[in-house]
Amino acid sequence: MGHLTFKLNEKLYVRDPQSTELGQKIVSKGIEMIDGLGFEQFTFKKLAAQVNSTEPSIYRYFENKHRLLHYLTAWYWSWLDYRLDLATASLHSPEEKLRASIRVITEEKKTDPSFQHVNEEALHRIVVNELEKTYLTKWVDDDNQAGLFGGFKTLTKKISGFIKEVAPDYPFPNSLVSTILLAANEQLFFLEHLPTLSNLDKRLPAPQRHAQLQVFIESLVFGAIQKK
Amino acid sequence: MGHLTFKLNEKLYVRDPQSTELGQKIVSKGIEMIDGLGFEQFTFKKLAAQVNSTEPSIYRYFENKHRLLHYLTAWYWSWLDYRLDLATASLHSPEEKLRASIRVITEEKKTDPSFQHVNEEALHRIVVNELEKTYLTKWVDDDNQAGLFGGFKTLTKKISGFIKEVAPDYPFPNSLVSTILLAANEQLFFLEHLPTLSNLDKRLPAPQRHAQLQVFIESLVFGAIQKK
DNA sequence: CAAATATAATAGTAATACTAACATATTCCC
DNA sequence: GGGAATATGTTAGTATTACTATTATATTTG
């Protein structure tokens, strides 16, 4: 339990939070607090109080709260990538791998005992609610230059590769994958807050809802590439 | 020229900006400035300077800059809805209407002489860059209660209606429409800032790019509902 | 044990997102 | 034409945020 770590882009932090206890507390409490308060209400001052430290100490790990959000989403994409590898390792046909990818994307996210200090359920809610805030900023191009979106790109490329194997002539594999990666989260958001924009059923228990989501995303992917 | 107006939800503003000159200047300069600066860098103080007025005067029209963004996106959805009606009025088959809807969604947005005080090109860029900020907030549920997302819902429902006519058995018409409404903008954003996440070609001139976007969205919609 | 390193403590700044209170200008209508 | 209402302007102020600088104190390490 808690024996794995991801090597994330060094530009994501000032000092690697995995290397010290304070750093780990910043990450795990940071997840808790962003999940609880929402990103705009979350501040390093409040976080400092929760980890029994001070604002300047936190700034020694992350340039600002925005970079912390980047770090968390990058971690999330690495985690999905890892889960994708686990789910596809034993599979052979690209179509099976594609189907497994969609399952990984849409399945309910449960806390993974392989990673301490990270509450994946809370982290997934953060991704659903805040992901877009990592790139809808005036720094997108600089952040992209720095490689901060590498995790998202890696995952997109991997799934896109399966699509290319299944349907080599489909002209929009990357667009399709980036669309479903976002849509899966958007639909969960709409389900919660703007239910008329979705056909997922809030009254169903979580596993069924995620099954519906999976069917929806499959209808997009396999429909677009014409394999039913 | 400039002879049409939309009746927007009264909760979007404190005082109707269409009713006075200052109000109209706030809207048109607001569009210009949010487009130029980005939403976070845009402030009522800066806007006040541009319209030769003062912060408190602007607060008499909009509760805060967030509500102004709501107002602008609501206007945008009303405008698309209006263009959708124009584009489908003469059509008869639901499939044609659906195809026309996708064209309206994906086509290049040009300034519409029917509406003064609104630069639709700039407004579309704002929607591409800032739309999500209207709902990814702690006020979503209150804002939804107040009906601020009515425009988006109306448009979704209308297009969803076409889908239901074409494919009565497809279980996710609303999800499909909300997904493509967002995806069309996301892909334009990625094209500009994270091109590896898209297959649209930045080197192509705008009309062809929008044609590609249209083909991509058609592949999603007609693929999902199984009509090619 | 000294030196390096990490953290804490304190204080301060510019900008933001407002709000209050009051003055003035304009228009509406009797 | 005069008074009332309405819209706008003026000035000033507040709490919070997102930092930064400086100095002091632990703690680890070689």
mmCIF file of C-alpha atoms (C1' of nucleotides) in Angstrom, chain B residues 15 22 53-54 56-57 60-61, chain D residues 6-13:
data_model
loop_
_atom_site.group_PDB
_atom_site.id
_atom_site.type_symbol
_atom_site.label_atom_id
_atom_site.label_comp_id
_atom_site.label_asym_id
_atom_site.label_seq_id
_atom_site.Cartn_x
_atom_site.Cartn_y
_atom_site.Cartn_z
ATOM 1 C CA ARG B 15 -30.424 47.375 -15.144
ATOM 2 C CA LEU B 22 -23.974 53.655 -21.121
ATOM 3 C CA SER B 53 -17.468 56.250 -16.579
ATOM 4 C CA THR B 54 -16.831 54.875 -13.125
ATOM 5 C CA PRO B 56 -20.024 52.191 -9.352
ATOM 6 C CA SER B 57 -21.891 53.131 -12.517
ATOM 7 C CA ARG B 60 -25.525 49.555 -11.546
ATOM 8 C CA TYR B 61 -25.839 47.428 -14.702
ATOM 9 C "C1'" DT D 6 -33.896 58.735 -12.456
ATOM 10 C "C1'" DA D 7 -29.247 58.106 -14.087
ATOM 11 C "C1'" DT D 8 -24.694 59.146 -13.549
ATOM 12 C "C1'" DG D 9 -20.528 60.997 -11.359
ATOM 13 C "C1'" DT D 10 -17.279 61.652 -7.391
ATOM 14 C "C1'" DT D 11 -14.792 60.356 -3.693
ATOM 15 C "C1'" DA D 12 -13.476 57.417 -0.433
ATOM 16 C "C1'" DG D 13 -13.097 53.354 1.860
#
